CSV table of N, CA and C in Angstrom, one decimal:
chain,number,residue,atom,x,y,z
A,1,UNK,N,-84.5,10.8,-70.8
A,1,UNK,CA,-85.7,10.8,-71.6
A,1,UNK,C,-86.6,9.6,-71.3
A,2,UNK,N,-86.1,8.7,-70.4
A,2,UNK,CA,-86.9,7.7,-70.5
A,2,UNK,C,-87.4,7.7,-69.2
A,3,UNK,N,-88.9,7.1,-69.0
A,3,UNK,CA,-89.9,7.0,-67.8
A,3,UNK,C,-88.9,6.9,-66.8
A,4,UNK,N,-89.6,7.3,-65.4
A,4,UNK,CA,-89.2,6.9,-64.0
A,4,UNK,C,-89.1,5.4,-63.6
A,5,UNK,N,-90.1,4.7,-64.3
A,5,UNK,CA,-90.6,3.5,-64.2
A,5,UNK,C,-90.1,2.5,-65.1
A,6,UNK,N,-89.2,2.8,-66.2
A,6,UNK,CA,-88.7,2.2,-67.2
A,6,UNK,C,-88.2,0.5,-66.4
A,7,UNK,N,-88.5,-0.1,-66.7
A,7,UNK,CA,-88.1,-1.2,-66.5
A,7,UNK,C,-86.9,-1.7,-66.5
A,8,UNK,N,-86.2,-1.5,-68.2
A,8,UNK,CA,-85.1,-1.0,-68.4
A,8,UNK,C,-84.0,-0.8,-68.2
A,9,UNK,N,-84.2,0.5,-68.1
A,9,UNK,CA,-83.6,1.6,-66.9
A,9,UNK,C,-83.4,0.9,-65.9
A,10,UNK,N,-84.0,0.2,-64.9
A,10,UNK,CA,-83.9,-0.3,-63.6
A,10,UNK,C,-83.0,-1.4,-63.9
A,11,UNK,N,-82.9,-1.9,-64.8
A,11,UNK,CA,-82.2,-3.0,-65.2
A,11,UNK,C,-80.6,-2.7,-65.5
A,12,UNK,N,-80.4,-1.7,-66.4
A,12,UNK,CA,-79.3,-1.3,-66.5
A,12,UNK,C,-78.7,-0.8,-65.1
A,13,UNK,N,-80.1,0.3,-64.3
A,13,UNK,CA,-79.1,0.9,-62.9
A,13,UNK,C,-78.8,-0.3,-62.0
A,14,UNK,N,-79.3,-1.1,-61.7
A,14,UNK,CA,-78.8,-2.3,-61.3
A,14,UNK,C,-77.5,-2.9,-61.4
A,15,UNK,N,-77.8,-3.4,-62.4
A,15,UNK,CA,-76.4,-4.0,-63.3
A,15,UNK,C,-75.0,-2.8,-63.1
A,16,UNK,N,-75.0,-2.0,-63.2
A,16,UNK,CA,-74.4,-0.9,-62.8
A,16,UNK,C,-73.9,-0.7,-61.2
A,17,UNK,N,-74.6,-1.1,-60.5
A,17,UNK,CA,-75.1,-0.7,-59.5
A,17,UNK,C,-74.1,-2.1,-58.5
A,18,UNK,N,-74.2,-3.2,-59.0
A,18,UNK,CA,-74.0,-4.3,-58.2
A,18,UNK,C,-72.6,-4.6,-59.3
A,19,UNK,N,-71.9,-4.1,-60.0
A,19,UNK,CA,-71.0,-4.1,-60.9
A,19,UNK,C,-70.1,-3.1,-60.0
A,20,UNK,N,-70.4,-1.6,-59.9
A,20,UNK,CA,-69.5,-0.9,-59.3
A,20,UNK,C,-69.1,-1.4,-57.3
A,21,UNK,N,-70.0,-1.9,-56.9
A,21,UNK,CA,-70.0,-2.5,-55.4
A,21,UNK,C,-68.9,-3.8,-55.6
A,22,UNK,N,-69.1,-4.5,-56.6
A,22,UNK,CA,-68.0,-5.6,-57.2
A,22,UNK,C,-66.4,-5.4,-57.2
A,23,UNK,N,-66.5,-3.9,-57.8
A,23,UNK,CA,-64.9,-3.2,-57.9
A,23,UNK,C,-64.5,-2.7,-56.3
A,24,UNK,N,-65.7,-2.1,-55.2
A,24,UNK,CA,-65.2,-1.8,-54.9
A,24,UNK,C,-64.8,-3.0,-53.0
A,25,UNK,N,-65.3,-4.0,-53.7
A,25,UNK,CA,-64.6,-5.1,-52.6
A,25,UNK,C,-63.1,-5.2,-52.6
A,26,UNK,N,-62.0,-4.5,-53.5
A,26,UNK,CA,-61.5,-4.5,-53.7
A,26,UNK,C,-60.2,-4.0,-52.9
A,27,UNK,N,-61.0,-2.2,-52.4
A,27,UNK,CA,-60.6,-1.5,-51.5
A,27,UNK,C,-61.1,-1.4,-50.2
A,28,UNK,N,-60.1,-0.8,-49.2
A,28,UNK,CA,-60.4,-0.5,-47.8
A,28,UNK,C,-60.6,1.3,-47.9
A,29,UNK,N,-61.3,1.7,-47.1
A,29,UNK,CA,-61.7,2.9,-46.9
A,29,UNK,C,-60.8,3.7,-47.1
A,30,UNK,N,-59.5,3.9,-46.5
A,30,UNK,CA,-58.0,5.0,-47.2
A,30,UNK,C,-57.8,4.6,-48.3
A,31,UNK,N,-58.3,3.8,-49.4
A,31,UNK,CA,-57.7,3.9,-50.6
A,31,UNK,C,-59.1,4.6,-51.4
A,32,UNK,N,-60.5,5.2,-50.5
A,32,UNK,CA,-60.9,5.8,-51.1
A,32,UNK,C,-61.0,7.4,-51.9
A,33,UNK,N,-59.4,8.0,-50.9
A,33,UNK,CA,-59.1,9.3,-51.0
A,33,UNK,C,-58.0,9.0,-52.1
A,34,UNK,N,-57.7,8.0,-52.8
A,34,UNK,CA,-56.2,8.0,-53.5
A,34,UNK,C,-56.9,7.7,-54.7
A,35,UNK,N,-56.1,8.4,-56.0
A,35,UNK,CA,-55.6,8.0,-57.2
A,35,UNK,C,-55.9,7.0,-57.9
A,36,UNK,N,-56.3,5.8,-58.5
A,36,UNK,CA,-57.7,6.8,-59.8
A,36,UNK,C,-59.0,6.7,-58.5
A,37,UNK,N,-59.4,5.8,-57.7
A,37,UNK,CA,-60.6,5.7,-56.7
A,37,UNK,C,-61.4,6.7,-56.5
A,38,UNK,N,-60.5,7.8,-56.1
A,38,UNK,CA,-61.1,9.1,-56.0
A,38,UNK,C,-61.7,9.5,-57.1
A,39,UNK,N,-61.0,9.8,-57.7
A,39,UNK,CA,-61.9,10.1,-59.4
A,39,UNK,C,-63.2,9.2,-59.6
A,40,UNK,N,-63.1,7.7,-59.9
A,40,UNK,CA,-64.1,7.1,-60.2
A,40,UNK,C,-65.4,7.5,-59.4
A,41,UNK,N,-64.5,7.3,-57.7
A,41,UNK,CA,-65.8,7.6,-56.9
A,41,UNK,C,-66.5,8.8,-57.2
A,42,UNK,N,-65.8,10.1,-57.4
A,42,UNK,CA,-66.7,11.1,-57.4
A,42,UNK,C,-67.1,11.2,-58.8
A,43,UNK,N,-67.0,11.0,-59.9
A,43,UNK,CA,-67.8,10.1,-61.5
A,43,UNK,C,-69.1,9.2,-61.1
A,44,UNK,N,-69.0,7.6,-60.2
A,44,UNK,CA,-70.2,7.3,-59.6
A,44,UNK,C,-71.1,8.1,-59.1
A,45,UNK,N,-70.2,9.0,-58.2
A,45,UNK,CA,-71.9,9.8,-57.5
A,45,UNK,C,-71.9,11.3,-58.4
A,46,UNK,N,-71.1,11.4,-59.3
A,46,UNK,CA,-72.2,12.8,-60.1
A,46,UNK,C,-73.2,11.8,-60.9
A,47,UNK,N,-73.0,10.8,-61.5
A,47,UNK,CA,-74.2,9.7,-62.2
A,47,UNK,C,-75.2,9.5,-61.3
A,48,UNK,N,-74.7,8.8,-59.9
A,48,UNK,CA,-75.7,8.9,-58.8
A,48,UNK,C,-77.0,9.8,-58.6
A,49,UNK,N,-76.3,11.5,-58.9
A,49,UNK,CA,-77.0,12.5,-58.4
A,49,UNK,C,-77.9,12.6,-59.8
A,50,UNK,N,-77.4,12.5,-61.0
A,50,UNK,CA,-78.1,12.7,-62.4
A,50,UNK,C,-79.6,11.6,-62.4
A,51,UNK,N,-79.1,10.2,-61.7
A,51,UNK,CA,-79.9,9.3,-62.3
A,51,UNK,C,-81.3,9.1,-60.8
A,52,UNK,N,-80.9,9.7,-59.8
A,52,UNK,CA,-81.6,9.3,-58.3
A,52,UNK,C,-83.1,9.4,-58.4
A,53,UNK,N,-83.6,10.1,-59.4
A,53,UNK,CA,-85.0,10.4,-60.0
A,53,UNK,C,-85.6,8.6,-60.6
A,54,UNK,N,-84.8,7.9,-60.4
A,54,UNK,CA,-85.3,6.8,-61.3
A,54,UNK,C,-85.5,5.4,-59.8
A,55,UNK,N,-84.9,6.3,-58.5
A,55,UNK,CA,-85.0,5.7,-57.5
A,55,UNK,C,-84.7,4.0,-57.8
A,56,UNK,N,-83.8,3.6,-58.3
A,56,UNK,CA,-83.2,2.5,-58.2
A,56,UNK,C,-82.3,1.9,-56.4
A,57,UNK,N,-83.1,0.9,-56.4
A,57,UNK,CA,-82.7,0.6,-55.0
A,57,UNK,C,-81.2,0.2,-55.0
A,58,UNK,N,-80.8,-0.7,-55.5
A,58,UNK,CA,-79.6,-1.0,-55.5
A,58,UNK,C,-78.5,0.4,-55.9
A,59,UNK,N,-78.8,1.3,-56.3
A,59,UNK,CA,-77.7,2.2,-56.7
A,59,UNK,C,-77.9,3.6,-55.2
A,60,UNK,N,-78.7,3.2,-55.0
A,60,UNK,CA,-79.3,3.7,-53.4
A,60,UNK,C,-78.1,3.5,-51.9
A,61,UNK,N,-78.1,1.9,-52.3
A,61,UNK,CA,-77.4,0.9,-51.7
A,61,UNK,C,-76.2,1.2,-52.1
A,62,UNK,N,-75.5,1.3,-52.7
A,62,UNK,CA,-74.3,1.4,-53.4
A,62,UNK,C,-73.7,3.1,-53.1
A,63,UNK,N,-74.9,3.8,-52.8
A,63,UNK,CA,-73.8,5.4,-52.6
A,63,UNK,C,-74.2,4.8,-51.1
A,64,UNK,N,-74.9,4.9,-50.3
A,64,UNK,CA,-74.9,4.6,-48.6
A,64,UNK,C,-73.7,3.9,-48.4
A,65,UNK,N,-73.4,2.8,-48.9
A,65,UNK,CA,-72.1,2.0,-48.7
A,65,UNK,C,-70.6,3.0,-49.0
A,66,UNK,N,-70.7,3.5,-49.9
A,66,UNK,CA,-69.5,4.3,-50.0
A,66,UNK,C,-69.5,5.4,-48.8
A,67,UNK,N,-70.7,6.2,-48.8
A,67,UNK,CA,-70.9,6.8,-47.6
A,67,UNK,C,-70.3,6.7,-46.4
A,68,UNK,N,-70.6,5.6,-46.2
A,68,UNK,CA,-70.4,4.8,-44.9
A,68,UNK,C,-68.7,4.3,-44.9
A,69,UNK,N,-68.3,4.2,-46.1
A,69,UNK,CA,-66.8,3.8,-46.1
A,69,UNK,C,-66.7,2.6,-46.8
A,70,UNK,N,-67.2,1.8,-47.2
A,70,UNK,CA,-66.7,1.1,-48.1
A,70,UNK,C,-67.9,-0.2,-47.9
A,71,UNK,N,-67.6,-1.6,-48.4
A,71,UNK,CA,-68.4,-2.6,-48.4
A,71,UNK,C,-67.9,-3.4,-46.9
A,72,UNK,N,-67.0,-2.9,-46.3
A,72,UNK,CA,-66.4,-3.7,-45.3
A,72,UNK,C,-66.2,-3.0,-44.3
A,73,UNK,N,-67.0,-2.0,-43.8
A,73,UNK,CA,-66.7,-1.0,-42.8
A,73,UNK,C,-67.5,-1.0,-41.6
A,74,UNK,N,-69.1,-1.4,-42.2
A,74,UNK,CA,-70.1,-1.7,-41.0
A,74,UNK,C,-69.3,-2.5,-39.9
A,75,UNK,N,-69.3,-2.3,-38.5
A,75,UNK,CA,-69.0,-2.7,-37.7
A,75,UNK,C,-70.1,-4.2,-37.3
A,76,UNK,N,-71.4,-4.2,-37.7
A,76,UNK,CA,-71.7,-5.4,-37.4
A,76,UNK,C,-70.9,-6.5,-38.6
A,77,UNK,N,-71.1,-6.1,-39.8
A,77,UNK,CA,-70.2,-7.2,-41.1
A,77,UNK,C,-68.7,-7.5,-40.1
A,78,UNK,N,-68.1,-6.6,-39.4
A,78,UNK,CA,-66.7,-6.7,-39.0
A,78,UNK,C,-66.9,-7.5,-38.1
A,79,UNK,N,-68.0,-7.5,-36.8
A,79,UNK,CA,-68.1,-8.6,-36.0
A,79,UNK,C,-68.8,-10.3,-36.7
A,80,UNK,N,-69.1,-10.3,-37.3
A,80,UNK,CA,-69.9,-11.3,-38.1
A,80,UNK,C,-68.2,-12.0,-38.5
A,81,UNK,N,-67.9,-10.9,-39.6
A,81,UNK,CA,-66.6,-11.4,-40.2
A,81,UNK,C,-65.3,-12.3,-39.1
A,82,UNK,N,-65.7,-11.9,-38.3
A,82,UNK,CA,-64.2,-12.0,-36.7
A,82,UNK,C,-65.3,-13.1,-36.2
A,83,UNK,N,-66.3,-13.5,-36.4
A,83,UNK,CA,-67.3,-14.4,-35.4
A,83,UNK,C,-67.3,-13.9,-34.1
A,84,UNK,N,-67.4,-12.6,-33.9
A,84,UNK,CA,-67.4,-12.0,-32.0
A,84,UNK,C,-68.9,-12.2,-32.1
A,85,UNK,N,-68.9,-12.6,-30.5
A,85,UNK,CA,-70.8,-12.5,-30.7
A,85,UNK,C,-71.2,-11.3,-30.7
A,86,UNK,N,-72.5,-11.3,-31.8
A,86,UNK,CA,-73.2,-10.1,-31.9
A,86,UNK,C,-74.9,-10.6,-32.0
A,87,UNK,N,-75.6,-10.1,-31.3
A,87,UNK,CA,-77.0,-10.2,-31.2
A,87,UNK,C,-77.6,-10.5,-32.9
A,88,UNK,N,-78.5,-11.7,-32.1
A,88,UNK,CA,-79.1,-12.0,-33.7
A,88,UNK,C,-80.0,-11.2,-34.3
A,89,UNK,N,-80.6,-10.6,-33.4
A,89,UNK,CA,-81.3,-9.3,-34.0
A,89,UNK,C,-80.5,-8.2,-34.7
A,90,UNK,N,-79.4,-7.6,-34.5
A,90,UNK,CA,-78.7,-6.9,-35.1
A,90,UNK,C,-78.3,-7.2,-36.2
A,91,UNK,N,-77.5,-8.8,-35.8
A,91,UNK,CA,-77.2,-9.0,-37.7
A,91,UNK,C,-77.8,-9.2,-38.3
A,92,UNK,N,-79.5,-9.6,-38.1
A,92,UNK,CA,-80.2,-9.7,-38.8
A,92,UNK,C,-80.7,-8.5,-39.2
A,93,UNK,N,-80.9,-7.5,-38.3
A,93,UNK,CA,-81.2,-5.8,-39.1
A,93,UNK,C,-80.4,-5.4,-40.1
A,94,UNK,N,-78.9,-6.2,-40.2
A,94,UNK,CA,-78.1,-5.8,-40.8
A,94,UNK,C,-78.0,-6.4,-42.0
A,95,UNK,N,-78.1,-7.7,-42.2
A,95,UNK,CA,-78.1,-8.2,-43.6
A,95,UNK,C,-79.8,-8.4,-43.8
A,96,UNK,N,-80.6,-7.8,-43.6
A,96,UNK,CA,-82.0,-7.2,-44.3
A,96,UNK,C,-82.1,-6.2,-44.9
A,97,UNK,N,-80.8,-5.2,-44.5
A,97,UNK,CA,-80.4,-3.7,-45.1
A,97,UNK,C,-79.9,-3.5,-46.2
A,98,UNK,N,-79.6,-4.3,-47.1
A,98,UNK,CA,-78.9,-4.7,-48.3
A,98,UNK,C,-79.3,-5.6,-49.1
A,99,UNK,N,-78.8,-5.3,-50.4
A,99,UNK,CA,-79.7,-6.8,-51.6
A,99,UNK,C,-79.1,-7.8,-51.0
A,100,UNK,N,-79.3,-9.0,-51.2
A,100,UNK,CA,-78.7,-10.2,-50.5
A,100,UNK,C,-77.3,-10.4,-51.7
A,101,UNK,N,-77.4,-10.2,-52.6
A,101,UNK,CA,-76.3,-10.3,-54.1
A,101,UNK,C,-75.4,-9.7,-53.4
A,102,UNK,N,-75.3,-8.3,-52.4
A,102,UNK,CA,-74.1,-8.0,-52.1
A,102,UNK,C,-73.2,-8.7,-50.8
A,103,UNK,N,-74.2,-9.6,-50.3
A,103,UNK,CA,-73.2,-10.8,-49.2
A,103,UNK,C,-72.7,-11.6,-49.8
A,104,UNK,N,-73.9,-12.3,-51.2
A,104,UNK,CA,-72.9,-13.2,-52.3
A,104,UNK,C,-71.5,-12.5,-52.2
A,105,UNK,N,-71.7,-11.4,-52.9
A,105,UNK,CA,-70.3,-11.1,-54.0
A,105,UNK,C,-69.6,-11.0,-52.8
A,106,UNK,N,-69.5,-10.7,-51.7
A,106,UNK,CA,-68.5,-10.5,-50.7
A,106,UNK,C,-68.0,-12.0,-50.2
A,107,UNK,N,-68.9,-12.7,-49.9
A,107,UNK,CA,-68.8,-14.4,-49.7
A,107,UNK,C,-67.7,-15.0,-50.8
A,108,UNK,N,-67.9,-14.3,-51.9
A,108,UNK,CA,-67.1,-14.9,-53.4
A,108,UNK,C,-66.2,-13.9,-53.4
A,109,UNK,N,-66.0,-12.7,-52.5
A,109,UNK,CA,-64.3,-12.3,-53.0
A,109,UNK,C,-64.0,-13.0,-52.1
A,110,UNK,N,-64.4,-13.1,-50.7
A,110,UNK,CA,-63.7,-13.7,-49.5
A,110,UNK,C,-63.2,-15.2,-49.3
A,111,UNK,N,-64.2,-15.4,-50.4
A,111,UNK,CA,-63.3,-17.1,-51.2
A,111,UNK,C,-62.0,-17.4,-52.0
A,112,UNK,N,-62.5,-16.2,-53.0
A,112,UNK,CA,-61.3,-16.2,-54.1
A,112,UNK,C,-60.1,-15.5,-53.4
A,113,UNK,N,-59.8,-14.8,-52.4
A,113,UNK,CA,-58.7,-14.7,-51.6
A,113,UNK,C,-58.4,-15.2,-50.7
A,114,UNK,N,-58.9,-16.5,-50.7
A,114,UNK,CA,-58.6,-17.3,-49.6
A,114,UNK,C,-58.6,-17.3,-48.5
A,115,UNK,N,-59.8,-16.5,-48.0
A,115,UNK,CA,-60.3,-15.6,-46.8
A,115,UNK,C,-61.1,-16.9,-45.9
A,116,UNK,N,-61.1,-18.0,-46.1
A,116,UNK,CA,-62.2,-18.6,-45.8
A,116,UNK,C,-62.6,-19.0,-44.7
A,117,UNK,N,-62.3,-18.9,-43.2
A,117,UNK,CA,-63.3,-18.7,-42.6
A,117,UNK,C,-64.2,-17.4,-42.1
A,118,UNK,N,-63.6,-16.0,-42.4
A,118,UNK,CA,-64.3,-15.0,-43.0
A,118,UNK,C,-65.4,-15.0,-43.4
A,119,UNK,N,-65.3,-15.7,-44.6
A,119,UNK,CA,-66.6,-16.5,-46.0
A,119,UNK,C,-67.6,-17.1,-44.9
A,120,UNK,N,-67.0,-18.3,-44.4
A,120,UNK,CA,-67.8,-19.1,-43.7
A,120,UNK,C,-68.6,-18.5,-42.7
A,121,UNK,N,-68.3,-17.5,-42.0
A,121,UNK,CA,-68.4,-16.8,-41.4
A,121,UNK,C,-70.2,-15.9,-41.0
A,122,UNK,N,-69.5,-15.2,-42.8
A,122,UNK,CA,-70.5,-14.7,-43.7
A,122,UNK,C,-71.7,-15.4,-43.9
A,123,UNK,N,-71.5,-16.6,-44.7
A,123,UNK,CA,-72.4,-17.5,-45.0
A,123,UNK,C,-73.1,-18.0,-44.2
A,124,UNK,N,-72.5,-18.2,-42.8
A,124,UNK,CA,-73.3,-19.1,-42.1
A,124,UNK,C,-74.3,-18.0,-41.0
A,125,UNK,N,-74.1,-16.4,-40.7
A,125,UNK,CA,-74.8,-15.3,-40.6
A,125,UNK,C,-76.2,-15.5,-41.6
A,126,UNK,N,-75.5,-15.2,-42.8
A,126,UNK,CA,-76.6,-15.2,-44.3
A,126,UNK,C,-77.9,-16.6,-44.0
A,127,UNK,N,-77.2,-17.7,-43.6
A,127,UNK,CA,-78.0,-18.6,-43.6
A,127,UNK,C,-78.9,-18.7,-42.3
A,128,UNK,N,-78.4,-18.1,-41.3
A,128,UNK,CA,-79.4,-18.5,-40.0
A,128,UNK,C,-80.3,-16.4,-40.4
């Protein structure tokens, strides 16, 4: 019932939006066919499909990523993450393709599990 343009609205899909990408740094791509994951996931995108009229970018972002396999599946994040060289053009196509909030929160799981040159990894991509 509320505008396309709700301000809002955009606020909550957001928050929503960079909340469920948060949970799902949690898993690798085969735990997205298992028990409860599966369920949530397909819960997320019937909301997805209800709410896509309000064109919220970040919840945009968040079904492509699942799509794609998870927050950690892109093959450029995987070379970035391993430091293999990869064309600066590329990684830069690649973290311009996403809110920047979703390298944070990956930078800060990759911390809190003591992932850290991973992190560093990340961060120092993010930064050049």
């Amino acid at each position: 019932s509320f505008p396309d343009e709700c301000e809002h609205v955009q606020y909550v899909l957001s928050s929503l939006a960079l909340s469920f990408f948060e949970l799902l740094l949690f898993f690798g791509r085969d735990e997205f066919y298992e028990e409860p994951l599966k369920d949530i996931l397909g819960s997320f995108q019937e909301c997805q499909n209800h709410l896509r009229r309000y064109g919220n970018v970040n919840l945009e972002l968040v079904t492509r990523i699942i799509r794609d396999g998870g927050p950690w599946e892109d093959p450029v994040l995987q070379a970035v993450l391993k430091a293999q060289p990869a064309s600066q053009e590329i990684v830069n196509k690649y973290l311009s393709s996403e809110n920047p909030l979703f390298f944070e929160l990956r930078a800060r799981y990759l911390i809190a599990c003591e992932r850290i040159p991973e992190a560093m990894a990340l961060i120092k991509s993010c930064i050049n």
